[in-house]
Amino acid sequence: MTETKPYNPQRFHHFLAHMTRLVDRGPSESDALSGASEFLHDLISHDDWLLEDFAQPHPQHYQQYLLFADPADRFSVVSFVWGPGQSTPIHDHTVWGLIGMLRGSEMCQPYSKMSDGRWAAAGIQIQMLPGDIECVSPRLGDVHKVWNTFKDQVSISIHIYGANIGKVKRNVYYEDGTRKTFISGYSNVPQLFSGLVTDAEQVVQEDHGAAALSQQSSSGANVQTSQTATKPSPTNQRVTATELSDESSPSKLPPLAPGSHSMSVASNTAFYAANFKGKSAQGGQLQTQLQARVQENTIVDKVNADSASNNSTHSSPIHIAKFANSEQLDFDEKTENVVESVLGPQEFDGFTLTTAAQVRNHLLSKNEIALIDVREEDPYAQSHPLFACNMPIGRIQADAYRRIPRKDTLVVVYDNSEGLAVRAANLLKSIGYSQVTLLEGGLSGWAAFGGELFRDVNVPSKAFGESVESIKHTPSLGATEVKALIEQKADVVVLDARRFDEYQTMSIPGAMSVPGAELALRARTIAPNPSTRIIVNCAGRTRSIIGAQSLINAGIPNPVCALRNGTIGWMLAGQELVKGGEASFPSPKPEDLSKAKASALALAFRSGLKRIDLDEYLTMRRDTTRTTYLFDVRTPQEFMTSSLEGAHNAPGGQLVQETDHSVAVRGARIVLFDTEGVRAHMTGSWLAQMGWEVYVIKDVQLSDLRAAAQSKSKNLVPALAEPVEEVSAEQLKEWLANRINLTLVIDVGESIQYVKRHIPGAWWILRSQLAQDFSRIHKANRYVLTCADGVAARFAVADLKALVRPGVQVMCLTGGNASWFERGFSTQQGESYVVSPRIDRYRRPYEGTENAAQAMQAYLDWEFGLVEQLRRDGTHGFKVI
Ligand code: FE2
């Protein structure tokens, strides 16, 4: 991260030019914060531009060096240099500000005024590490206390304020409720502005501004400007707006394209080499840093800081490295070979092979890649790489266009020697994907390479939840404690963060359904008394943790905790769950909504997501070199009423919980929106921490949305190779009633749905095993294929036609089972005609209400082990704020 040489003043110059352009546009506060945080991010991603004169600590108090003051006082930039153990009093700013950590670390504690007038610590303490950005403003939360994390080390943060902070009157607060007004001084600028304080107001000498006022640094009145490229000038020279225009810049400004930060391949290679499977390069400094970080329990990929690197670079053509004896190679050597291989691509059945090392490299470099496991869900869930997405071969035609929107995405397909990968690759190629490759050696190839293997489904999300808990120490209460509180009629509310249908299946007695991202929007209205304890539950751990931590991050004044181990923990404690819960969430009150909006916005800035307007989104959408997903994170009911063109509905909490279901391309851009400014920011803040490049479309109004969102998925399946005969539910019913012309229904949908209810007499078969298992189905003159919505069944017609005798009719049911059920026709349930093994669905240990205690306990143990697995794997890119 630290790059002290060569000295690169251009970076600061460009930053000032961008800032000046930004304020020239007269932005709203949130636009100013949004734009400035992007520029600040780029600035502090490199530590090669701050002059040493402005990085000097003082033995008694921290230093504030003015680096730049806008001539019209629209903004100022300050380097804040902490000596070991130094801190500020509780203070405010009265203007917007951004704090970006450059070196070391600082701690920040927000404060709130209590009803009796006292000031008390409120919300979580935030530790800032290099690259982190925090924001302040009267609108988002303005009162805090800050200190150097280290007792033995200097720390430096770079501050931008929406005014010349050396002219702004602000306040120091004391816990007893008193306050004093002050104006900051600068350590390197004479006391120019203290005269602005009236006699009636007191300048607080011990505050950070005042400390600098009374104690000029030895550097006198220097200000770091573009002129300081060679040496600081002896006077307070400032760059003017004109000087910062393009014309006067010595070099062209870098483009202001969204999403301009990514990991550099070189540093990632080093990270990978040092972190992989413990077989690291020996003795490297990087390794020492990484190990130290792991010991700190900080799952933060800090090797992420090259804003100049090109994150849209799509690796093509694919390089292949063959290792004569790869197990004997050191890991950094392996990586180097991947990068510099001169061998030509290896092929199998006409498809290029991608090695496990290359997949890993793409993941670490944040290149777009879809790593697709084409087996059924159960075998997939038993063992797979962290970012492998499951798309069983039978679902490819129905799901690929939605999950892998760009046809020239690098797709890497694998199986575990079931013979599915080549079939799937051909299928993908036939529907237009141009960069389909096979994972060399399949799953075994990944394992032989030493790749970490994960169990279960939605693993990145679950592992992320565990990381959050281990780093943030999200408070939780056990099942027996929560039950006791409920029985004592204590002042508590239990909020169930899952989908409404999951809540209805089984829930904690008295719980209310408030799915994921709805929590921060509605909790203030649900529990208006700040002393009411809010307990968040899900089935297991992830959504309880993320839900509870969402409320804490959103600055809810109430005590908040997770129900430890969710409904599984509840059952393990031998306590009863209820079925058919009906308590749904209320609408937020206007005053609660504005608080929720402000805190969600603050969180958005902190997490590093970017805010764009609709036009910027449309520009991104037109960029054919990148994948851009658009999600409407509101409730399904809202989505069905109206939405944006091209949007998919992914209610916020589910998007965080099942990211891999919606987003199969790692390295892609995710764009979110809502219509009130809370849910998209909350959801986005989590996705950004999960290493995604996230954008929120700001200020989307209901009037921007169009009706009939559900029709938008129509274009998302490939055209059929040849026309398919269809039959209506009514006609099928007639045929089934009339046994003369023998008709059989074959259901190729999910077995779990089939068992729940199916068309009477229907057979269930796994589409991927049609060829093997069809012979077990009774003979008929006409076969009608169906599935839940009829989409996958349409594509199965061609498969089945190849298996039947000439003259036998094969067709599909229009609208699938849904159209049959809608008409109220009779149905059957159970496993009576199941001809394939039910491996299409991995049975979650927390499903159903009769789980073996042992299985549930094993599941919890597995979840606890995820943090260690993540560390070994090293590709997660998580950054918990
Ligand atoms: Fe501050």
PDB file of C-alpha atoms in Angstrom, residues 457-571:
ATOM      1  CA  VAL A 457     -25.169 -22.752  -0.884  1.00  0.00           C
ATOM      2  CA  ASN A 458     -24.842 -18.955  -0.933  1.00  0.00           C
ATOM      3  CA  VAL A 459     -21.462 -19.362   0.689  1.00  0.00           C
ATOM      4  CA  PRO A 460     -19.949 -15.947  -0.123  1.00  0.00           C
ATOM      5  CA  SER A 461     -22.883 -14.281   1.629  1.00  0.00           C
ATOM      6  CA  LYS A 462     -22.801 -16.595   4.630  1.00  0.00           C
ATOM      7  CA  ALA A 463     -19.049 -16.268   4.952  1.00  0.00           C
ATOM      8  CA  PHE A 464     -19.389 -12.508   4.721  1.00  0.00           C
ATOM      9  CA  GLY A 465     -21.950 -12.537   7.537  1.00  0.00           C
ATOM     10  CA  GLU A 466     -19.524 -14.486   9.691  1.00  0.00           C
ATOM     11  CA  SER A 467     -16.767 -11.992   8.887  1.00  0.00           C
ATOM     12  CA  VAL A 468     -19.013  -9.142   9.920  1.00  0.00           C
ATOM     13  CA  GLU A 469     -19.747 -10.799  13.231  1.00  0.00           C
ATOM     14  CA  SER A 470     -16.128 -11.626  13.921  1.00  0.00           C
ATOM     15  CA  ILE A 471     -14.980  -8.084  13.181  1.00  0.00           C
ATOM     16  CA  LYS A 472     -17.896  -5.993  14.453  1.00  0.00           C
ATOM     17  CA  HIS A 473     -18.742  -8.250  17.391  1.00  0.00           C
ATOM     18  CA  THR A 474     -22.418  -7.902  16.540  1.00  0.00           C
ATOM     19  CA  PRO A 475     -24.292  -8.379  19.819  1.00  0.00           C
ATOM     20  CA  SER A 476     -26.497 -11.436  20.102  1.00  0.00           C
ATOM     21  CA  LEU A 477     -28.773 -13.105  22.613  1.00  0.00           C
ATOM     22  CA  GLY A 478     -29.317 -16.860  22.903  1.00  0.00           C
ATOM     23  CA  ALA A 479     -32.672 -18.519  22.349  1.00  0.00           C
ATOM     24  CA  THR A 480     -33.365 -19.131  26.040  1.00  0.00           C
ATOM     25  CA  GLU A 481     -32.563 -15.523  26.950  1.00  0.00           C
ATOM     26  CA  VAL A 482     -34.874 -14.214  24.237  1.00  0.00           C
ATOM     27  CA  LYS A 483     -37.659 -16.572  25.282  1.00  0.00           C
ATOM     28  CA  ALA A 484     -37.294 -15.406  28.872  1.00  0.00           C
ATOM     29  CA  LEU A 485     -37.523 -11.760  27.784  1.00  0.00           C
ATOM     30  CA  ILE A 486     -40.678 -12.471  25.787  1.00  0.00           C
ATOM     31  CA  GLU A 487     -42.243 -14.350  28.703  1.00  0.00           C
ATOM     32  CA  GLN A 488     -41.380 -11.578  31.132  1.00  0.00           C
ATOM     33  CA  LYS A 489     -43.123  -9.171  28.762  1.00  0.00           C
ATOM     34  CA  ALA A 490     -39.907  -7.151  28.598  1.00  0.00           C
ATOM     35  CA  ASP A 491     -39.769  -4.171  26.262  1.00  0.00           C
ATOM     36  CA  VAL A 492     -38.563  -6.097  23.195  1.00  0.00           C
ATOM     37  CA  VAL A 493     -39.574  -6.595  19.574  1.00  0.00           C
ATOM     38  CA  VAL A 494     -38.442  -9.580  17.514  1.00  0.00           C
ATOM     39  CA  LEU A 495     -38.042  -8.773  13.823  1.00  0.00           C
ATOM     40  CA  ASP A 496     -37.753 -11.632  11.345  1.00  0.00           C
ATOM     41  CA  ALA A 497     -35.362 -10.625   8.552  1.00  0.00           C
ATOM     42  CA  ARG A 498     -36.236 -13.421   6.107  1.00  0.00           C
ATOM     43  CA  ARG A 499     -38.693 -13.443   3.215  1.00  0.00           C
ATOM     44  CA  PHE A 500     -42.344 -13.342   4.219  1.00  0.00           C
ATOM     45  CA  ASP A 501     -42.938 -16.930   3.021  1.00  0.00           C
ATOM     46  CA  GLU A 502     -40.052 -18.206   5.156  1.00  0.00           C
ATOM     47  CA  TYR A 503     -41.438 -16.323   8.130  1.00  0.00           C
ATOM     48  CA  GLN A 504     -44.834 -17.909   7.529  1.00  0.00           C
ATOM     49  CA  THR A 505     -43.340 -21.415   7.452  1.00  0.00           C
ATOM     50  CA  MET A 506     -41.963 -21.099  10.976  1.00  0.00           C
ATOM     51  CA  SER A 507     -41.197 -18.150  13.195  1.00  0.00           C
ATOM     52  CA  ILE A 508     -40.426 -17.049  16.730  1.00  0.00           C
ATOM     53  CA  PRO A 509     -43.684 -16.498  18.676  1.00  0.00           C
ATOM     54  CA  GLY A 510     -44.636 -12.825  18.478  1.00  0.00           C
ATOM     55  CA  ALA A 511     -42.094 -11.958  15.773  1.00  0.00           C
ATOM     56  CA  MET A 512     -42.905  -9.490  13.007  1.00  0.00           C
ATOM     57  CA  SER A 513     -41.799 -10.011   9.400  1.00  0.00           C
ATOM     58  CA  VAL A 514     -39.396  -7.245   8.309  1.00  0.00           C
ATOM     59  CA  PRO A 515     -37.207  -8.651   5.516  1.00  0.00           C
ATOM     60  CA  GLY A 516     -33.539  -7.531   5.305  1.00  0.00           C
ATOM     61  CA  ALA A 517     -33.218  -4.079   3.860  1.00  0.00           C
ATOM     62  CA  GLU A 518     -36.666  -3.086   5.148  1.00  0.00           C
ATOM     63  CA  LEU A 519     -35.261  -3.120   8.692  1.00  0.00           C
ATOM     64  CA  ALA A 520     -33.410   0.193   8.574  1.00  0.00           C
ATOM     65  CA  LEU A 521     -36.347   1.806   6.776  1.00  0.00           C
ATOM     66  CA  ARG A 522     -38.945   0.730   9.322  1.00  0.00           C
ATOM     67  CA  ALA A 523     -37.320  -0.050  12.694  1.00  0.00           C
ATOM     68  CA  ARG A 524     -37.697   3.476  14.058  1.00  0.00           C
ATOM     69  CA  THR A 525     -41.439   3.344  13.433  1.00  0.00           C
ATOM     70  CA  ILE A 526     -41.796  -0.197  14.788  1.00  0.00           C
ATOM     71  CA  ALA A 527     -39.870   0.581  17.988  1.00  0.00           C
ATOM     72  CA  PRO A 528     -40.289   4.341  18.538  1.00  0.00           C
ATOM     73  CA  ASN A 529     -39.159   4.183  22.152  1.00  0.00           C
ATOM     74  CA  PRO A 530     -35.331   4.124  22.127  1.00  0.00           C
ATOM     75  CA  SER A 531     -35.310   1.861  25.166  1.00  0.00           C
ATOM     76  CA  THR A 532     -37.168  -0.919  23.300  1.00  0.00           C
ATOM     77  CA  ARG A 533     -34.724  -3.706  22.542  1.00  0.00           C
ATOM     78  CA  ILE A 534     -34.767  -4.884  18.922  1.00  0.00           C
ATOM     79  CA  ILE A 535     -33.929  -8.552  18.330  1.00  0.00           C
ATOM     80  CA  VAL A 536     -33.345  -9.617  14.729  1.00  0.00           C
ATOM     81  CA  ASN A 537     -33.742 -13.244  13.702  1.00  0.00           C
ATOM     82  CA  CYS A 538     -33.452 -15.437  10.624  1.00  0.00           C
ATOM     83  CA  ALA A 539     -33.193 -19.204  10.232  1.00  0.00           C
ATOM     84  CA  GLY A 540     -29.492 -19.452  10.982  1.00  0.00           C
ATOM     85  CA  ARG A 541     -26.953 -16.733  11.371  1.00  0.00           C
ATOM     86  CA  THR A 542     -26.268 -14.573   8.333  1.00  0.00           C
ATOM     87  CA  ARG A 543     -29.415 -12.525   8.047  1.00  0.00           C
ATOM     88  CA  SER A 544     -29.680 -12.119  11.833  1.00  0.00           C
ATOM     89  CA  ILE A 545     -26.136 -10.765  11.925  1.00  0.00           C
ATOM     90  CA  ILE A 546     -26.451  -8.576   8.830  1.00  0.00           C
ATOM     91  CA  GLY A 547     -29.903  -7.398   9.932  1.00  0.00           C
ATOM     92  CA  ALA A 548     -28.801  -6.477  13.453  1.00  0.00           C
ATOM     93  CA  GLN A 549     -25.613  -4.875  12.195  1.00  0.00           C
ATOM     94  CA  SER A 550     -27.616  -2.917   9.593  1.00  0.00           C
ATOM     95  CA  LEU A 551     -29.616  -1.323  12.375  1.00  0.00           C
ATOM     96  CA  ILE A 552     -26.485  -0.604  14.396  1.00  0.00           C
ATOM     97  CA  ASN A 553     -24.722   0.859  11.354  1.00  0.00           C
ATOM     98  CA  ALA A 554     -27.813   2.920  10.618  1.00  0.00           C
ATOM     99  CA  GLY A 555     -27.462   4.550  14.041  1.00  0.00           C
ATOM    100  CA  ILE A 556     -30.754   3.291  15.507  1.00  0.00           C
ATOM    101  CA  PRO A 557     -30.777   4.528  19.123  1.00  0.00           C
ATOM    102  CA  ASN A 558     -32.363   1.324  20.467  1.00  0.00           C
ATOM    103  CA  PRO A 559     -30.318  -1.556  21.842  1.00  0.00           C
ATOM    104  CA  VAL A 560     -30.067  -4.038  18.968  1.00  0.00           C
ATOM    105  CA  CYS A 561     -28.987  -7.653  18.912  1.00  0.00           C
ATOM    106  CA  ALA A 562     -29.244 -10.780  16.795  1.00  0.00           C
ATOM    107  CA  LEU A 563     -31.040 -13.919  17.928  1.00  0.00           C
ATOM    108  CA  ARG A 564     -28.026 -16.198  18.130  1.00  0.00           C
ATOM    109  CA  ASN A 565     -28.322 -18.995  15.537  1.00  0.00           C
ATOM    110  CA  GLY A 566     -31.843 -17.932  14.560  1.00  0.00           C
ATOM    111  CA  THR A 567     -34.677 -20.427  14.467  1.00  0.00           C
ATOM    112  CA  ILE A 568     -32.119 -23.277  14.446  1.00  0.00           C
ATOM    113  CA  GLY A 569     -30.831 -22.081  17.819  1.00  0.00           C
ATOM    114  CA  TRP A 570     -34.429 -21.786  18.990  1.00  0.00           C
ATOM    115  CA  MET A 571     -35.141 -25.423  18.068  1.00  0.00           C
TER     116      MET A 571
END
